[in-house]
PDB file of C-alpha atoms in Angstrom:
ATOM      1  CA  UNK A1325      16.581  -2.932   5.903  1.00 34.00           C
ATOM      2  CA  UNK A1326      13.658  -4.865   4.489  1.00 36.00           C
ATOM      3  CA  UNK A1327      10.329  -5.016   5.876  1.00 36.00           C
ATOM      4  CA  UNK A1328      10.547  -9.045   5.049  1.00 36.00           C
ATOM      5  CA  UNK A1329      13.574  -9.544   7.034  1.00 34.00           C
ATOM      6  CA  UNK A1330      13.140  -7.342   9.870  1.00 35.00           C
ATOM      7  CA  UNK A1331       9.313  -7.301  11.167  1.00 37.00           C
ATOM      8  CA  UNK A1332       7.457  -9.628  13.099  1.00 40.00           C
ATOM      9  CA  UNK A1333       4.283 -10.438  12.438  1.00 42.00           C
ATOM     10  CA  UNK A1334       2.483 -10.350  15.858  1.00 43.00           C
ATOM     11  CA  UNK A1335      -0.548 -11.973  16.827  1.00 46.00           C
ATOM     12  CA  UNK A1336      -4.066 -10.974  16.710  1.00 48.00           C
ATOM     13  CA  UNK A1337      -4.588  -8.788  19.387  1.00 45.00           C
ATOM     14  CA  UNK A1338      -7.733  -6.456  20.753  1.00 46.00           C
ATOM     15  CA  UNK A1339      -7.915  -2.547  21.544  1.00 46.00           C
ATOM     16  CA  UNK A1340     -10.320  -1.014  24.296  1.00 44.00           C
ATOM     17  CA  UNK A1341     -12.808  -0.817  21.395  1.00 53.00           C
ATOM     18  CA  UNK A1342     -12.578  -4.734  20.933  1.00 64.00           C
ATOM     19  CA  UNK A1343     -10.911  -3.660  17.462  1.00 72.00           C
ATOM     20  CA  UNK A1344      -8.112  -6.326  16.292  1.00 74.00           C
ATOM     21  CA  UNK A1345      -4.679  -5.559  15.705  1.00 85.00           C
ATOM     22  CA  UNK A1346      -1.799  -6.928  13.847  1.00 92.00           C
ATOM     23  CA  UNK A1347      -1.180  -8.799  11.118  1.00 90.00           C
ATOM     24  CA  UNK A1348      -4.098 -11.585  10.249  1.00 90.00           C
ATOM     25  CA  UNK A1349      -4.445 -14.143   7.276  1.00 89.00           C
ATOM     26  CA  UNK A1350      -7.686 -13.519   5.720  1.00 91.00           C
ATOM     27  CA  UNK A1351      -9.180 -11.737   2.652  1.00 92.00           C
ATOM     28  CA  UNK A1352      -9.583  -7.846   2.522  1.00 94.00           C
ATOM     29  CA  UNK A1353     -13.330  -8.014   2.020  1.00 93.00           C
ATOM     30  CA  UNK A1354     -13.387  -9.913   5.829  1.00 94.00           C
ATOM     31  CA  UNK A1355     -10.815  -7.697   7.197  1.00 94.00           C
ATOM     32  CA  UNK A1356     -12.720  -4.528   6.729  1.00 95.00           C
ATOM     33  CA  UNK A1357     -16.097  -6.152   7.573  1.00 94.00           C
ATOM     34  CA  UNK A1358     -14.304  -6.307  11.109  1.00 93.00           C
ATOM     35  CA  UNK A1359     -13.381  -2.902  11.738  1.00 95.00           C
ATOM     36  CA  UNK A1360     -16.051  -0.855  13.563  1.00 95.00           C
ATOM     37  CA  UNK A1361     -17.809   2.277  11.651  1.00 96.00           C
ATOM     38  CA  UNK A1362     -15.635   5.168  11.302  1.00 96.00           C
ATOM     39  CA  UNK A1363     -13.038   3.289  13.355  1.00 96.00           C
ATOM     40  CA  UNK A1364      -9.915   3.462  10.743  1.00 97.00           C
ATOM     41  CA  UNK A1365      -7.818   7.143  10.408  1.00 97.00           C
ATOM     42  CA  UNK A1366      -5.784   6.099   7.033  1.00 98.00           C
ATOM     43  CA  UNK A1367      -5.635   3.366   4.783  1.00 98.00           C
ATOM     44  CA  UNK A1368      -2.231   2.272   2.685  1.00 97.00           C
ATOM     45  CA  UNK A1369      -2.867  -0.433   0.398  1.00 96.00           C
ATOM     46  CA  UNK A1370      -1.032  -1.531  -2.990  1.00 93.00           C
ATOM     47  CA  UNK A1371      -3.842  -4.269  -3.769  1.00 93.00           C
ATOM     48  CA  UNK A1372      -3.130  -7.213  -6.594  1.00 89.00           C
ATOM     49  CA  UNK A1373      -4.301  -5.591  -9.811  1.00 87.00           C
ATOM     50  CA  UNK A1374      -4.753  -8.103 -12.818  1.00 83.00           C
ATOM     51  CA  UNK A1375      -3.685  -5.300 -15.116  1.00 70.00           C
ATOM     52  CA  UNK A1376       0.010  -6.450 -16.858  1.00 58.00           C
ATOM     53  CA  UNK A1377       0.264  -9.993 -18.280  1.00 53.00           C
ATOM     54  CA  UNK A1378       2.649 -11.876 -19.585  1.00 48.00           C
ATOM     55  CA  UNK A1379       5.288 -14.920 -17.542  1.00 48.00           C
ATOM     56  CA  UNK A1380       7.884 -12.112 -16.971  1.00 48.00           C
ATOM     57  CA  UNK A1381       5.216 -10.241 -14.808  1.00 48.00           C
ATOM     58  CA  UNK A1382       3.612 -13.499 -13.362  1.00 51.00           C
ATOM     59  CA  UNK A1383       7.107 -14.476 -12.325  1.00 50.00           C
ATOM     60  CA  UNK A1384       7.512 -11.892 -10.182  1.00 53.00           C
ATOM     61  CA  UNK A1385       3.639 -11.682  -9.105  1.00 53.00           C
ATOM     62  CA  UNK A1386       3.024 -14.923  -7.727  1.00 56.00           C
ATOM     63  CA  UNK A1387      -0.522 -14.412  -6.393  1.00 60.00           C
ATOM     64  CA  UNK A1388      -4.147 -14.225  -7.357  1.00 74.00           C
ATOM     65  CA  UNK A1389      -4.926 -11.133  -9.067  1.00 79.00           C
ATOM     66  CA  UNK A1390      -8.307  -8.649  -9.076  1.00 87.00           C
ATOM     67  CA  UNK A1391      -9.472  -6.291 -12.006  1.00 91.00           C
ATOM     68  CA  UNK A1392      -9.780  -3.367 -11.127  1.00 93.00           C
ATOM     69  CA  UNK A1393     -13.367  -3.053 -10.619  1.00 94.00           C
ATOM     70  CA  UNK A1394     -13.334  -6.111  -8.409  1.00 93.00           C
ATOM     71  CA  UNK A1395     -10.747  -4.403  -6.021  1.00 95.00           C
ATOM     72  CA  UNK A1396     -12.849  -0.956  -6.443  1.00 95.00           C
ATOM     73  CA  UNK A1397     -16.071  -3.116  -4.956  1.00 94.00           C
ATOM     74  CA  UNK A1398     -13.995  -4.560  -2.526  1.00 93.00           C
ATOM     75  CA  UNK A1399     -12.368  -0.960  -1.080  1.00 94.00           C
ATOM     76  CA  UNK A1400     -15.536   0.676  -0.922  1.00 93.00           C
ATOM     77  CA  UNK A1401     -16.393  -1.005   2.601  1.00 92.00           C
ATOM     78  CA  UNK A1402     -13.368   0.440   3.372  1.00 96.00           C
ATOM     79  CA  UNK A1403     -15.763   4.258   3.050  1.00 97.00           C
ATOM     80  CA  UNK A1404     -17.963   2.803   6.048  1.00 96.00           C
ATOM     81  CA  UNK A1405     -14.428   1.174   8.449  1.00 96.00           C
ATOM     82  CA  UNK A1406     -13.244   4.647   7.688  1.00 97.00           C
ATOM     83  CA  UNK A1407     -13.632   8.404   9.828  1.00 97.00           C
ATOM     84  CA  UNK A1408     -14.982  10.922   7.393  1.00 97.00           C
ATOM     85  CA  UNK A1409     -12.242  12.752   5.413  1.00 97.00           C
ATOM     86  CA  UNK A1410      -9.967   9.895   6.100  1.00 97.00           C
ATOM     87  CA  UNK A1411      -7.170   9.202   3.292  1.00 98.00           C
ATOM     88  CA  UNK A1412      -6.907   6.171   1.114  1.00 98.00           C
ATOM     89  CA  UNK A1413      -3.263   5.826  -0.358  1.00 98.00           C
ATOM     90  CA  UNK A1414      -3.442   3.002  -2.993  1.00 97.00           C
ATOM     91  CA  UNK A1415      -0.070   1.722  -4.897  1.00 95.00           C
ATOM     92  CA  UNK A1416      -1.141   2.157  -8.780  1.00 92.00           C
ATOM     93  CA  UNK A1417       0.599   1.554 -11.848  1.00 84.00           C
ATOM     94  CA  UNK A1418       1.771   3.443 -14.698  1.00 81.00           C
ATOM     95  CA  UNK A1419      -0.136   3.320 -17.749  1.00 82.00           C
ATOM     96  CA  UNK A1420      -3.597   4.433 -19.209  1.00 84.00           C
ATOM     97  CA  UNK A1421      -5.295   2.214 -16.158  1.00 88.00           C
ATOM     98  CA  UNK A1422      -4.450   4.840 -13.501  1.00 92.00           C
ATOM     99  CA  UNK A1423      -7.949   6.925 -15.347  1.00 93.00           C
ATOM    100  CA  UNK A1424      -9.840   3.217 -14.706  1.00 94.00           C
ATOM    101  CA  UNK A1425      -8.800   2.968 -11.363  1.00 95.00           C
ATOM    102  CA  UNK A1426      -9.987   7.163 -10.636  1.00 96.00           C
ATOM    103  CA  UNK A1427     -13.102   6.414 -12.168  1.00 96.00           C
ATOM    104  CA  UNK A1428     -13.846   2.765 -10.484  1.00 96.00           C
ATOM    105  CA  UNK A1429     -12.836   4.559  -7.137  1.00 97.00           C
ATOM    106  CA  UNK A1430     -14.353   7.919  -7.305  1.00 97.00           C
ATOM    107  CA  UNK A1431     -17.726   5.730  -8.649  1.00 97.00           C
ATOM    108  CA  UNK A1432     -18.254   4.136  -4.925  1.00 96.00           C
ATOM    109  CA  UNK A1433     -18.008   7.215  -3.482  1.00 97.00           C
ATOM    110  CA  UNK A1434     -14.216   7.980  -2.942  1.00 98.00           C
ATOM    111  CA  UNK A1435     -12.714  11.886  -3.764  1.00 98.00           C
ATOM    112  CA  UNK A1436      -9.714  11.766  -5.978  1.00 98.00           C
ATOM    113  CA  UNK A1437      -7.318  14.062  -4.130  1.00 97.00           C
ATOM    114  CA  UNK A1438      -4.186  13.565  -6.370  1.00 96.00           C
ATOM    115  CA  UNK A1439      -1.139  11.657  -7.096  1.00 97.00           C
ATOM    116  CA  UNK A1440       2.266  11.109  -6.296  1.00 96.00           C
ATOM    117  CA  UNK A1441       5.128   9.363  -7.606  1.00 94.00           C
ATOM    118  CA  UNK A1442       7.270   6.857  -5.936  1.00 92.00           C
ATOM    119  CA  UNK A1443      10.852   7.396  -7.373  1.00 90.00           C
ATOM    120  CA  UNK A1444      12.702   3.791  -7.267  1.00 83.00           C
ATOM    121  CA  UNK A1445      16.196   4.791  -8.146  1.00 77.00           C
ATOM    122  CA  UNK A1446      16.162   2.310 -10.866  1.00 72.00           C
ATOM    123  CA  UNK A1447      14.164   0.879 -13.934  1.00 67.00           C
ATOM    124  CA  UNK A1448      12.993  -2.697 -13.577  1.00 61.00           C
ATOM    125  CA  UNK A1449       9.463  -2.129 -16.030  1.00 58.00           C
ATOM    126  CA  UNK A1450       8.655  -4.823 -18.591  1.00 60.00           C
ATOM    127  CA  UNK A1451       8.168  -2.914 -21.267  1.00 64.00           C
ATOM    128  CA  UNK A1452      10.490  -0.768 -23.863  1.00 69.00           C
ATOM    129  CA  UNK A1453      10.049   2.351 -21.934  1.00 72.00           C
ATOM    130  CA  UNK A1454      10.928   0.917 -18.261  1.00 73.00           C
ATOM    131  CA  UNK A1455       9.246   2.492 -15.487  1.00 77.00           C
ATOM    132  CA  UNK A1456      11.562   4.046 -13.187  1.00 82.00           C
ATOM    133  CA  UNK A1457       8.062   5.313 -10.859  1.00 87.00           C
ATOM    134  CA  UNK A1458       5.233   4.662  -9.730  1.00 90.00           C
ATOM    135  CA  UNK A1459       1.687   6.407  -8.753  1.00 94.00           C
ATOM    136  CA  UNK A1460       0.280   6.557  -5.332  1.00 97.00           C
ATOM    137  CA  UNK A1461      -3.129   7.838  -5.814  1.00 97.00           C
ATOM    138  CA  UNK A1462      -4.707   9.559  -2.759  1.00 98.00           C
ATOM    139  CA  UNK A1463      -8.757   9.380  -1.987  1.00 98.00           C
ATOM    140  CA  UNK A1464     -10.609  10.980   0.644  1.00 98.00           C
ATOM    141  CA  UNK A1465     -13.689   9.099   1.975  1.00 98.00           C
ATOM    142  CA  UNK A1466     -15.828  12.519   1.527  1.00 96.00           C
ATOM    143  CA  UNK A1467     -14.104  15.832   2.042  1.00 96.00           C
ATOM    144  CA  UNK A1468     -10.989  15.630   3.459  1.00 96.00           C
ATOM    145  CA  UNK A1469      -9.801  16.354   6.856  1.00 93.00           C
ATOM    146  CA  UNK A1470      -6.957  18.376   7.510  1.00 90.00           C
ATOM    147  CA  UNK A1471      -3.768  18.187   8.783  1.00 86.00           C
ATOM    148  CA  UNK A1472      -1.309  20.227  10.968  1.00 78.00           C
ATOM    149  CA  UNK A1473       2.403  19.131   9.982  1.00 79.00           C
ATOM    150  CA  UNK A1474       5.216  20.507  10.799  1.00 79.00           C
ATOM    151  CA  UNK A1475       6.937  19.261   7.606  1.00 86.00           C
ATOM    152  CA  UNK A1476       6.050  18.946   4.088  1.00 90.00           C
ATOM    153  CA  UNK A1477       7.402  16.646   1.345  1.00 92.00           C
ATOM    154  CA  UNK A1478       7.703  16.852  -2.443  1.00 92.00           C
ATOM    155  CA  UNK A1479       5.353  14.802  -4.766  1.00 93.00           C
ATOM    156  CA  UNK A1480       8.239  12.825  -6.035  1.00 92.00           C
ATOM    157  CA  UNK A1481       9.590  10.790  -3.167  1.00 92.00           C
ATOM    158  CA  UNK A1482      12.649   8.429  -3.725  1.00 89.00           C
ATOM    159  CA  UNK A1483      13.054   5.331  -1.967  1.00 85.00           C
ATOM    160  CA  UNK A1484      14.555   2.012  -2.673  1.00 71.00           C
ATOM    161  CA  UNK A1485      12.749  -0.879  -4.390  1.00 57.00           C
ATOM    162  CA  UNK A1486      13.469  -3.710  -2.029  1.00 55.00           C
ATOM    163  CA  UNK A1487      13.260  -7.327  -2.922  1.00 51.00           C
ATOM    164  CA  UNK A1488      11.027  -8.761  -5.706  1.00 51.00           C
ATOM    165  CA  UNK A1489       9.675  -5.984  -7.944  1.00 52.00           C
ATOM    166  CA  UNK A1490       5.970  -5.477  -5.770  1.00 60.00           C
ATOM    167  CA  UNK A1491       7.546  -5.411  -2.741  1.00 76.00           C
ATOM    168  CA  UNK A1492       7.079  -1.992  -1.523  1.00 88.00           C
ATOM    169  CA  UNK A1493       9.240  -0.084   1.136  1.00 90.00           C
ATOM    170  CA  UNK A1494       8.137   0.954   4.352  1.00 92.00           C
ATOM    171  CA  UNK A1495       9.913   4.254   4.252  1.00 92.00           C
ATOM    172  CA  UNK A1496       6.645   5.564   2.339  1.00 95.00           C
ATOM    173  CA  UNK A1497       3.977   4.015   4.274  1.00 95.00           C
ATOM    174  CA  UNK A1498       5.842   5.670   7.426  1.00 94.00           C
ATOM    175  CA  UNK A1499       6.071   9.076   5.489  1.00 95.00           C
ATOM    176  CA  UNK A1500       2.329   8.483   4.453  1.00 96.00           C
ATOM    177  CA  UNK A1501       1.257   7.276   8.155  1.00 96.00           C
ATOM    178  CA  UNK A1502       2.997  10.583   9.316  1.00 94.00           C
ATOM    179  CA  UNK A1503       0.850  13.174   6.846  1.00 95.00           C
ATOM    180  CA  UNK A1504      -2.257  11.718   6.959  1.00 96.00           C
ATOM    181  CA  UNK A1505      -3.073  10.066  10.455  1.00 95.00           C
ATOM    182  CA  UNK A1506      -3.451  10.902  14.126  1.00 93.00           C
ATOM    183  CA  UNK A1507      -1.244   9.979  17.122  1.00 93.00           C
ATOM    184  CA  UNK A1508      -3.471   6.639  18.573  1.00 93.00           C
ATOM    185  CA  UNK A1509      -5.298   6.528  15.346  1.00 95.00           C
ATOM    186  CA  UNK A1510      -5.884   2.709  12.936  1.00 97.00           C
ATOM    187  CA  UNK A1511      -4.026   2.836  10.642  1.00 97.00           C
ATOM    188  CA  UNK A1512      -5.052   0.006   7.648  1.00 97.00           C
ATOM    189  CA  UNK A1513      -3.328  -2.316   4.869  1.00 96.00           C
ATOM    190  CA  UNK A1514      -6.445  -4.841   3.470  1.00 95.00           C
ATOM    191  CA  UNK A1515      -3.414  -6.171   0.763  1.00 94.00           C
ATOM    192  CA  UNK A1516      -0.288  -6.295   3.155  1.00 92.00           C
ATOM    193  CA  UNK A1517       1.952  -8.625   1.362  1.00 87.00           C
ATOM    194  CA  UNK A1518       5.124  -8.387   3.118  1.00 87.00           C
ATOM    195  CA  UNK A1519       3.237  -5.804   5.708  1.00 92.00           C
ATOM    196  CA  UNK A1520       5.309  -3.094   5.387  1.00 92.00           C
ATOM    197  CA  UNK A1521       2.991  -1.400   7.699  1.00 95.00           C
ATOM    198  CA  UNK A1522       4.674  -3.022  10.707  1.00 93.00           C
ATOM    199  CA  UNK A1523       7.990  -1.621  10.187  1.00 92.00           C
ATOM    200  CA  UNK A1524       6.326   2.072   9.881  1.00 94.00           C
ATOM    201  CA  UNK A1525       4.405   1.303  12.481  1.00 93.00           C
ATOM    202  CA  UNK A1526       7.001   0.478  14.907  1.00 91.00           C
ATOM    203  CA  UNK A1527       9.080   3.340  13.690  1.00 93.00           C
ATOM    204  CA  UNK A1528       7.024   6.063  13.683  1.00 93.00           C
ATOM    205  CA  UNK A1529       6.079   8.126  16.954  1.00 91.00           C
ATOM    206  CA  UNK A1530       3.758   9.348  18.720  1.00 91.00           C
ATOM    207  CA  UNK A1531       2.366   5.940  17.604  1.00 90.00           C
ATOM    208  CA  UNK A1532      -0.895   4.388  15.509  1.00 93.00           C
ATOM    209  CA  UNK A1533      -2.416   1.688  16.210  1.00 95.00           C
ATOM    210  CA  UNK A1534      -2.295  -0.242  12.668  1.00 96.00           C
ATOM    211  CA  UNK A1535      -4.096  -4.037  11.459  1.00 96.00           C
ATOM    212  CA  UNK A1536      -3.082  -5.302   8.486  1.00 95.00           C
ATOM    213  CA  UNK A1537      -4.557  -8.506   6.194  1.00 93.00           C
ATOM    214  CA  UNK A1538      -3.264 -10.772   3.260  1.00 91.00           C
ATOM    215  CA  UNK A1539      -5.078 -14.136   1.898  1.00 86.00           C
ATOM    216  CA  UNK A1540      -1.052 -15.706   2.151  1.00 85.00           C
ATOM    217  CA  UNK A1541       0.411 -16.344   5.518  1.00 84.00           C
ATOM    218  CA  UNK A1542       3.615 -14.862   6.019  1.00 82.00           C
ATOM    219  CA  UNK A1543       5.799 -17.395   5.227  1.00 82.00           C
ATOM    220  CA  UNK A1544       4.059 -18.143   2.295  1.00 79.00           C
ATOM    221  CA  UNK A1545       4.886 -14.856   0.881  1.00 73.00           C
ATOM    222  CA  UNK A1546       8.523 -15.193   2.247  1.00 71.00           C
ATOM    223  CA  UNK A1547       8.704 -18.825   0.117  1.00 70.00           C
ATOM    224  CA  UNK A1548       7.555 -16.872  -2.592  1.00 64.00           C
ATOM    225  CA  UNK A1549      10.366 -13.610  -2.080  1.00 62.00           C
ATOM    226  CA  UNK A1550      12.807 -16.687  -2.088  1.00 62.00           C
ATOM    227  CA  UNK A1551      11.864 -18.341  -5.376  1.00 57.00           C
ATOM    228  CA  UNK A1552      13.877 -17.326  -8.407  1.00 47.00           C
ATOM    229  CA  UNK A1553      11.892 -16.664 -11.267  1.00 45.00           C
ATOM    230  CA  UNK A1554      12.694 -18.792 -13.780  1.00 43.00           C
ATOM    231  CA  UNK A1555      13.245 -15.368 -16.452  1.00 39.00           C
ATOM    232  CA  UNK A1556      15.656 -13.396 -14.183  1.00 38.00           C
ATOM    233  CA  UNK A1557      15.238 -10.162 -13.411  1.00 34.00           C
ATOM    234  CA  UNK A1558      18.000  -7.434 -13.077  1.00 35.00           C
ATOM    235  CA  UNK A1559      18.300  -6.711  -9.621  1.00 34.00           C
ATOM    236  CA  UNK A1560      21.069  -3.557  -9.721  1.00 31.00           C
ATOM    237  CA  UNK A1561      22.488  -1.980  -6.386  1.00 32.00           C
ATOM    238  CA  UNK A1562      20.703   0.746  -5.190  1.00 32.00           C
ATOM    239  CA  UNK A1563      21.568   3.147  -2.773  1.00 36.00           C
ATOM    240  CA  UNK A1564      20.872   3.591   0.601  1.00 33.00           C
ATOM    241  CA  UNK A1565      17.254   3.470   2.142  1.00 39.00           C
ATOM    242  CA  UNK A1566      15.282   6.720   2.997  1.00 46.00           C
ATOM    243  CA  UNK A1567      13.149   8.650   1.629  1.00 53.00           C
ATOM    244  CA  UNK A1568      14.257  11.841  -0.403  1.00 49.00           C
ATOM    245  CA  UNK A1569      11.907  14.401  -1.044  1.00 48.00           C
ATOM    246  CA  UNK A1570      11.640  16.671   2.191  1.00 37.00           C
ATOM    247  CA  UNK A1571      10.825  20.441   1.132  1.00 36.00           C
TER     248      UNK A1571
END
């Protein structure tokens, strides 16, 4: 079940507190300037870092890409959309950068909370060690709020790679949504690519309210899910989607 093929991207629409909702085609830095002070609960974002290089990577990345500074600047309006002690979950990548990205973060003000690992179930890295995982890193915009759950989940949590390689399932963002946000609450994606946030959204209950951004329109990003690259990539069968990992 992939968020691509199964959600609908619905149309802008407006909460009691005139905040929009849904999935809109604009840039993160004009998303967030939107949202109302302290208005967002949780934000889940896996934003376009210009950190690998090389045509195997660009094949499967076809989009502009930030340094990681520039996507630092852009998330810390993200502090002021946000309710203090809010959670930021932010896709990563393995490597020496994840200290960069900390240290960008934590310098506009986020609290490095710690990391977990996303499990794929298979290797598809570029490199001679492939990467088989990778890092979630968790902020808080100040000190963090708490949260009453009646379940807990390990720090390794498995869950299919769907698609193209930065694709990311919505099984996390729905385990995420459920740890670290409110029934009713706005729940965020500035970099939604193929919006996984939808799917979790629509899934999860008591339900969030959730808005969700990306400079491509949908079926741009679909066009692009389509395209073969022109080095192939290994796409091997993977197992059933879920996510593993429930203490």
């Amino acid at each position: 079940m992939d968020p691509e093929a199964t959600s609908s991207d619905p149309p802008e629409t407006k909460t009691d507190q005139d905040v929009p909702t849904g999935r809109l085609v604009t840039d993160a830095r004009t998303l967030l300037a939107r949202i109302p002070d302290g208005e967002a609960g949780l934000i889940i974002t896996d934003p376009p870092w210009d950190i690998h290089d090389g045509p195997k990577f660009d094949a499967c990345a076809c989009y502009d890409r930030l340094s990681i500074n520039d996507i630092a600047h852009v998330m810390a309006d993200a502090r002021r959309a946000m309710t203090p002690g809010g959670h930021l979950y932010v896709f990563a990548t393995v490597g020496r950068e994840i200290v960069e990205v900390v240290r960008a973060f934590e310098s506009h003000g986020w609290r490095f909370l710690r990391m977990l690992a996303w499990d794929k179930g298979t290797n598809k890295g570029l490199g001679a060690y492939r990467n088989a995982w990778e890092p979630v890193l968790i902020f808080a915009n100040g000190k963090p709020r708490r949260y009453q759950k009646a379940v807990t989940y390990s720090s390794l949590l498995r869950a299919r790679s769907i698609g193209r390689r930065t694709a990311k399932p919505f099984e996390l963002y729905e385990v995420f949504m459920e740890m670290s946000s409110k029934p009713g609450e706005l729940v965020v994606d500035p970099f939604c690519g193929t919006n996984p946030l939808a799917v979790a959204a629509a899934r999860l209950q008591p339900a969030r309210r959730w808005l969700a951004g990306d400079v491509m329109a949908p079926e741009e990003i679909q066009a692009q899910l389509t395209r073969r690259p022109k080095t192939p990539i290994a796409e091997p069968a993977l197992d059933a989607p879920g996510v593993e990992g429930v203490a």
